[in-house]
mmCIF file of C-alpha atoms in Angstrom:
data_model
loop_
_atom_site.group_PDB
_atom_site.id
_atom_site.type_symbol
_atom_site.label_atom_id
_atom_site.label_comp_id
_atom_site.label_asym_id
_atom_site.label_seq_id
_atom_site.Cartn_x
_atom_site.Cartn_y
_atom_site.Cartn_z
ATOM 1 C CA UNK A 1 -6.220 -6.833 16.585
ATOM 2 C CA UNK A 2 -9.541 -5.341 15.573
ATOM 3 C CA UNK A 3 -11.767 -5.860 12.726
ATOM 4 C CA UNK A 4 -10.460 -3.024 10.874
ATOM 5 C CA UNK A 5 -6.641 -4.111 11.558
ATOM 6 C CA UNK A 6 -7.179 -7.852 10.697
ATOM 7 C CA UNK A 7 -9.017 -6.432 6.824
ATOM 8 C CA UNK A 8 -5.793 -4.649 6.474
ATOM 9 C CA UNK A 9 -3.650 -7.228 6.968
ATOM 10 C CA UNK A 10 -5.908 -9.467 4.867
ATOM 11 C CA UNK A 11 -5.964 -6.829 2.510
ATOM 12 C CA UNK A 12 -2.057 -6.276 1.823
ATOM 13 C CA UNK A 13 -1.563 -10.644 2.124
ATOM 14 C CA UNK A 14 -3.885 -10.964 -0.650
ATOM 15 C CA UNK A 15 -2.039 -7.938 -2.633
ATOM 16 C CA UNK A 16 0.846 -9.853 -1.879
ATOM 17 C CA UNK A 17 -0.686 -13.175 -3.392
ATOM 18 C CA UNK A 18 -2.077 -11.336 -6.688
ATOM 19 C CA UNK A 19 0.938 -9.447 -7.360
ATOM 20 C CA UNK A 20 3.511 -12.184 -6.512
ATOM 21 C CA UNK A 21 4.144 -13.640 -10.337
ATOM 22 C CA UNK A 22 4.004 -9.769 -11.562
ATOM 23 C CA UNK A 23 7.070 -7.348 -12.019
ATOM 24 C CA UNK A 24 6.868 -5.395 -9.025
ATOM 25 C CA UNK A 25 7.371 -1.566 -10.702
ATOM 26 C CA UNK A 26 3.807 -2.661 -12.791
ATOM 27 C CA UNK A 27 2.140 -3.118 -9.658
ATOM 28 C CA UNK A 28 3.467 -0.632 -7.829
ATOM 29 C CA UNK A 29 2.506 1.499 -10.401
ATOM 30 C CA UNK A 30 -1.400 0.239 -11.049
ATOM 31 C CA UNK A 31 -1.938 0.291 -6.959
ATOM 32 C CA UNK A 32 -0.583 4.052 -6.917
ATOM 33 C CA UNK A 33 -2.838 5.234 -9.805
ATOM 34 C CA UNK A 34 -5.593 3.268 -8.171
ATOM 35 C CA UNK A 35 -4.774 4.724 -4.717
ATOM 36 C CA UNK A 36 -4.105 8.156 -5.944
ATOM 37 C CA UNK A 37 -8.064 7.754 -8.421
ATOM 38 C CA UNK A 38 -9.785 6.429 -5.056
ATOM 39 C CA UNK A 39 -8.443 9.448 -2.809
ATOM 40 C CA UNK A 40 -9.539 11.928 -5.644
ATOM 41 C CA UNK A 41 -12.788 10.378 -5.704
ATOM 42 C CA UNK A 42 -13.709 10.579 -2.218
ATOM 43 C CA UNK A 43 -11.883 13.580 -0.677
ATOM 44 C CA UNK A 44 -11.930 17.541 -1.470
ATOM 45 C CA UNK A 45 -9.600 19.061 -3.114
ATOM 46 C CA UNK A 46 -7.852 20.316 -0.080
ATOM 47 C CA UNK A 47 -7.776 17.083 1.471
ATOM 48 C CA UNK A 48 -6.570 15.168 -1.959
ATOM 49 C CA UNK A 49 -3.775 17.981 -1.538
ATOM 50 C CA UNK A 50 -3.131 17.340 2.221
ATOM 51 C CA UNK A 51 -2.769 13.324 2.003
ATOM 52 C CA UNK A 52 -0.465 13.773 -1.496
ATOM 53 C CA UNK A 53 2.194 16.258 0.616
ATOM 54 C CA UNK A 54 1.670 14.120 3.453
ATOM 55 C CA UNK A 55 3.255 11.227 1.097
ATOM 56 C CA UNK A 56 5.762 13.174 -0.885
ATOM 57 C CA UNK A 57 6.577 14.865 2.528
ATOM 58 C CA UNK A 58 7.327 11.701 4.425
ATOM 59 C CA UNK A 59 9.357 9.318 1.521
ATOM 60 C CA UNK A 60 11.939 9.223 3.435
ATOM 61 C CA UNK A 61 9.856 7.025 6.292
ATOM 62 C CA UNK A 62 8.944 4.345 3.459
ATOM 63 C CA UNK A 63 10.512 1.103 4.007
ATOM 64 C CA UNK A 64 11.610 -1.260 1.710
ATOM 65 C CA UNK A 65 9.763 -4.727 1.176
ATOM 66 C CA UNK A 66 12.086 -7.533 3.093
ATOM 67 C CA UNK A 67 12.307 -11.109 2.280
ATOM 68 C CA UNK A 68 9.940 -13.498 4.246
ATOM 69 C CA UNK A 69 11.894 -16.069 6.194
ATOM 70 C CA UNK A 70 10.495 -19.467 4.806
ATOM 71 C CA UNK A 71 12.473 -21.197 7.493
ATOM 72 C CA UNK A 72 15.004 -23.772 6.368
ATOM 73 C CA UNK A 73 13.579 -28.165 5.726
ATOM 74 C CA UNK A 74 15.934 -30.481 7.177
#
């Protein structure tokens, strides 16, 4: 994994550990609106365009959030 993979992954954990106590449709909806302020911030307009058809285009490739296994104590 490279440095750029492993802040990812750091990234979504600690997502995962800020939003864990919160309904999930409020975050989900405060990390879209931040998502969608930071690419219209830092891309053209064309680009801002591209990467929001790119993600209405390709819904049907989201997948949902599964469990996490926490393994059984016996």
């Amino acid at each position: 994994m490279n440095v750029e993979e492993n802040e990812i992954q750091q990234l979504y954990i600690t997502i995962d550990r800020v939003t864990a106590d919160i309904n999930p449709l409020l975050s989900a909806g405060v990390l879209m609106a931040s998502a969608l302020r930071i690419y219209k911030t830092v891309l053209s307009p064309e680009e801002f365009e591209n990467i929001t058809r790119t993600i209405l285009d390709t819904t049907a490739e989201i997948r949902t959030i599964e469990p996490v296994d926490q393994g059984s104590i016996h």
